[in-house]
Coordinates of C-alpha atoms in Angstrom, one line a residue:
M1 CA 63.9 58.6 90.9
H2 CA 60.7 56.5 91.3
E3 CA 60.6 57.2 95.1
L4 CA 61.0 60.9 94.5
V5 CA 58.1 60.9 92.0
S6 CA 55.8 59.1 94.2
L7 CA 56.7 61.4 97.1
W8 CA 56.0 64.6 94.9
M9 CA 52.7 63.1 93.6
S10 CA 51.6 62.4 97.2
W11 CA 52.1 66.0 98.1
V12 CA 49.7 66.9 95.4
Q13 CA 47.2 64.3 96.6
D14 CA 47.5 65.2 100.4
W15 CA 48.1 69.0 100.3
G16 CA 46.1 70.0 97.3
Y17 CA 46.7 73.5 96.0
V18 CA 49.6 74.0 98.6
G19 CA 51.4 71.0 97.3
V20 CA 51.0 72.3 93.7
I21 CA 52.3 75.7 94.8
V22 CA 55.3 74.2 96.6
L23 CA 56.2 71.9 93.8
M24 CA 56.0 74.4 91.1
A25 CA 58.0 76.9 93.1
M26 CA 60.7 74.2 93.4
E27 CA 60.4 73.5 89.7
S28 CA 61.0 77.2 88.8
S29 CA 63.9 77.4 91.0
I30 CA 67.1 75.1 91.5
F31 CA 65.3 71.9 92.3
P32 CA 64.7 69.4 89.4
V33 CA 61.1 68.7 89.8
P34 CA 59.3 68.1 86.5
S35 CA 56.2 70.0 86.1
E36 CA 54.8 66.9 84.3
V37 CA 54.4 65.2 87.6
V38 CA 52.7 68.1 89.3
I39 CA 50.1 69.7 87.0
P40 CA 48.8 66.6 85.3
P41 CA 48.2 64.6 88.3
A42 CA 46.6 67.7 90.1
A43 CA 44.3 68.0 87.0
I44 CA 43.4 64.4 87.1
L45 CA 42.4 64.7 90.8
S46 CA 40.4 67.8 90.0
A47 CA 38.2 65.9 87.5
Q48 CA 37.2 63.2 90.1
D49 CA 33.8 63.3 91.9
G50 CA 34.1 65.3 95.1
A51 CA 37.4 66.9 94.4
S52 CA 38.8 69.5 96.6
M53 CA 40.5 71.2 93.6
S54 CA 39.2 72.6 90.4
F55 CA 40.8 72.9 87.0
W56 CA 41.3 76.4 86.9
G57 CA 42.3 76.3 90.7
V58 CA 45.1 74.0 89.7
V59 CA 46.3 76.3 86.9
I60 CA 46.3 79.4 89.1
A61 CA 48.1 77.5 91.9
G62 CA 50.7 76.3 89.3
T63 CA 51.1 79.7 88.0
F64 CA 51.5 81.3 91.4
G65 CA 53.9 78.6 92.3
S66 CA 56.1 79.1 89.2
W67 CA 56.2 82.9 89.7
L68 CA 57.3 82.3 93.4
G69 CA 60.0 80.1 92.5
S70 CA 61.2 82.3 89.7
A71 CA 61.0 85.4 91.9
I72 CA 63.1 83.8 94.7
T73 CA 65.7 82.7 92.1
Y74 CA 65.7 86.2 90.5
A75 CA 66.2 88.0 93.9
V76 CA 69.0 85.6 94.9
A77 CA 70.8 86.0 91.7
R78 CA 70.4 89.8 91.9
I79 CA 71.8 89.9 95.4
V80 CA 74.8 87.4 95.2
G81 CA 75.8 88.4 91.6
R82 CA 77.4 86.4 88.7
P83 CA 80.8 85.5 90.3
V84 CA 79.1 83.6 93.3
I85 CA 76.8 81.8 91.0
M86 CA 79.4 80.8 88.6
R87 CA 81.7 79.5 91.4
W88 CA 79.1 77.8 93.6
G89 CA 76.2 77.1 91.4
K90 CA 77.3 73.5 90.4
F91 CA 76.5 72.6 94.0
F92 CA 72.9 73.6 93.5
F93 CA 72.2 72.1 90.0
M94 CA 73.4 75.3 88.3
P95 CA 76.7 74.4 86.5
P96 CA 78.4 77.3 84.8
Q97 CA 77.6 75.8 81.3
K98 CA 73.8 75.9 81.8
V99 CA 74.0 79.4 83.3
E100 CA 76.0 80.6 80.5
K101 CA 73.5 79.3 77.9
A102 CA 70.6 80.9 79.8
E103 CA 72.6 84.1 79.8
V104 CA 73.1 84.0 76.0
F105 CA 69.4 83.2 75.5
L106 CA 68.4 86.3 77.7
Q107 CA 70.9 88.6 76.1
R108 CA 69.6 87.5 72.6
Y109 CA 66.0 87.7 73.2
E110 CA 65.5 89.9 76.2
V111 CA 62.0 90.1 77.7
S112 CA 60.4 87.9 75.1
G113 CA 63.1 85.3 76.0
V114 CA 61.7 85.1 79.5
F115 CA 58.4 84.3 78.2
F116 CA 59.6 81.6 75.7
A117 CA 61.8 80.2 78.3
R118 CA 58.7 79.3 80.4
L119 CA 57.6 77.0 77.6
L120 CA 60.9 75.3 77.0
P121 CA 62.5 72.4 79.0
V122 CA 65.8 72.8 80.9
I123 CA 66.1 76.5 80.4
R124 CA 62.7 77.2 82.0
H125 CA 64.1 76.9 85.6
L126 CA 67.3 78.8 84.8
I127 CA 66.1 81.9 83.0
S128 CA 65.5 83.7 86.3
I129 CA 69.2 83.6 87.1
P130 CA 70.5 86.0 84.2
A131 CA 67.3 88.1 84.7
G132 CA 68.5 88.8 88.1
I133 CA 72.1 89.2 87.2
V134 CA 71.4 91.8 84.6
R135 CA 68.7 93.5 87.1
M136 CA 65.8 93.3 84.6
G137 CA 62.9 95.3 85.9
F138 CA 61.1 93.1 88.5
G139 CA 57.6 94.1 87.2
V140 CA 58.3 93.3 83.5
F141 CA 60.0 90.0 84.7
S142 CA 57.0 89.0 86.9
L143 CA 54.6 89.8 84.1
V144 CA 56.2 87.7 81.4
T145 CA 56.8 85.0 83.8
V146 CA 53.3 84.8 84.9
L147 CA 52.1 85.0 81.3
G148 CA 54.5 82.1 80.2
A149 CA 53.7 80.0 83.3
F150 CA 49.9 80.4 82.9
V151 CA 50.1 79.1 79.4
W152 CA 52.2 76.2 80.2
C153 CA 50.1 75.2 83.3
T154 CA 46.9 75.6 81.3
V155 CA 48.2 73.3 78.6
L156 CA 49.6 70.6 81.0
A157 CA 46.3 70.7 83.1
W158 CA 44.3 70.3 79.8
Y159 CA 46.5 67.3 78.9
G160 CA 46.1 66.0 82.4
H161 CA 42.4 66.2 82.2
R162 CA 42.3 64.3 78.9
I163 CA 44.6 61.7 80.1
G164 CA 42.6 61.2 83.4
E165 CA 39.4 60.7 81.5
R166 CA 41.0 57.8 79.6
H167 CA 43.3 56.5 82.1
P168 CA 42.3 57.3 85.7
E169 CA 44.4 54.4 86.9
L170 CA 47.6 56.3 86.1
L171 CA 47.6 58.1 89.5
K172 CA 48.7 54.7 91.0
S173 CA 51.7 54.3 88.8
P174 CA 54.0 57.5 88.6
D175 CA 56.2 56.0 86.0
E176 CA 53.5 55.2 83.6
L177 CA 51.9 58.6 84.2
I178 CA 55.1 60.5 83.4
L179 CA 55.5 58.2 80.0
T180 CA 51.9 59.0 79.1
V181 CA 52.2 62.7 79.7
K182 CA 55.4 63.0 77.6
S183 CA 54.0 61.0 74.7
E184 CA 50.7 62.8 74.8
S185 CA 52.3 66.2 74.9
L186 CA 55.0 65.6 72.3
P187 CA 52.8 67.5 69.6
L188 CA 52.5 70.5 71.9
I189 CA 56.3 70.6 72.5
L190 CA 56.9 70.4 68.8
A191 CA 54.5 73.2 68.1
V192 CA 56.3 75.4 70.8
L193 CA 59.6 74.6 69.3
V194 CA 58.4 75.6 65.8
L195 CA 57.0 78.9 67.1
A196 CA 60.3 79.6 68.9
V197 CA 62.5 78.7 65.9
C198 CA 60.2 81.1 63.7
Y199 CA 60.6 83.9 66.3
I200 CA 64.5 83.4 66.4
I201 CA 64.6 83.6 62.7
M202 CA 62.5 86.7 62.6
L203 CA 64.8 88.3 65.0
R204 CA 68.0 87.2 63.2
L205 CA 66.7 88.6 59.9
T206 CA 65.8 91.8 61.8
D207 CA 69.3 92.0 63.2
R208 CA 70.9 91.6 59.7
K209 CA 69.0 94.6 58.4
K210 CA 69.9 96.8 61.2
P211 CA 73.6 97.3 60.2
Q212 CA 72.6 97.8 56.6
D213 CA 70.0 100.4 57.6
A214 CA 72.6 102.2 59.7
S215 CA 75.2 102.1 57.0
A216 CA 72.7 103.7 54.6
Q217 CA 71.8 106.3 57.1
A218 CA 75.5 107.2 57.5
T219 CA 76.1 107.3 53.8
R220 CA 73.2 109.7 53.4
E221 CA 74.3 111.9 56.2
E222 CA 77.8 112.1 54.5
E223 CA 76.2 113.1 51.3
Q224 CA 74.4 115.7 52.8

């Protein structure tokens, strides 16, 4: 894993924006590339004197790459369909159990689920599959994907910039960089989880009211 992380970071250093786009497209598809080894290092590089990248350039490149990878996965899922994915997905880092979880998540929370999925680990790179299977409108899918990816990339870039100011030497140690980013971003992840939980609770409370409202409406109609 150390060799892979070093290779991915070298792509960011050598290819600049192109490296960010390629890696984030991989991260948003079936390839297990952690966004933590893409955006923060790119942000650290952008903060250095004479850098060829800027902070917002990194954010935009990361957002575009995330959308690109998600759009490709969406298109493939829409074309091949659920049976093919469930049968062969395990050979492409998409075991049936994970796909089913992503399906349940999308069915439950629909469009907003795609947005929140962009902020959550594991499900982030899988949510495009059920979106393609159920043929969600591509325009809507793209919009919420871009919004979610933009938020996530902005936050990671901001953390990377902060970390780079205090520990510029971390670019020489991929393992230390990943550990530092994870520890520094823990409050953010907790905040996102709290927001997601609150949103889920709100939806469940709303769902509970719907049958009661429908029943009350039916009773009123019978009385009339």
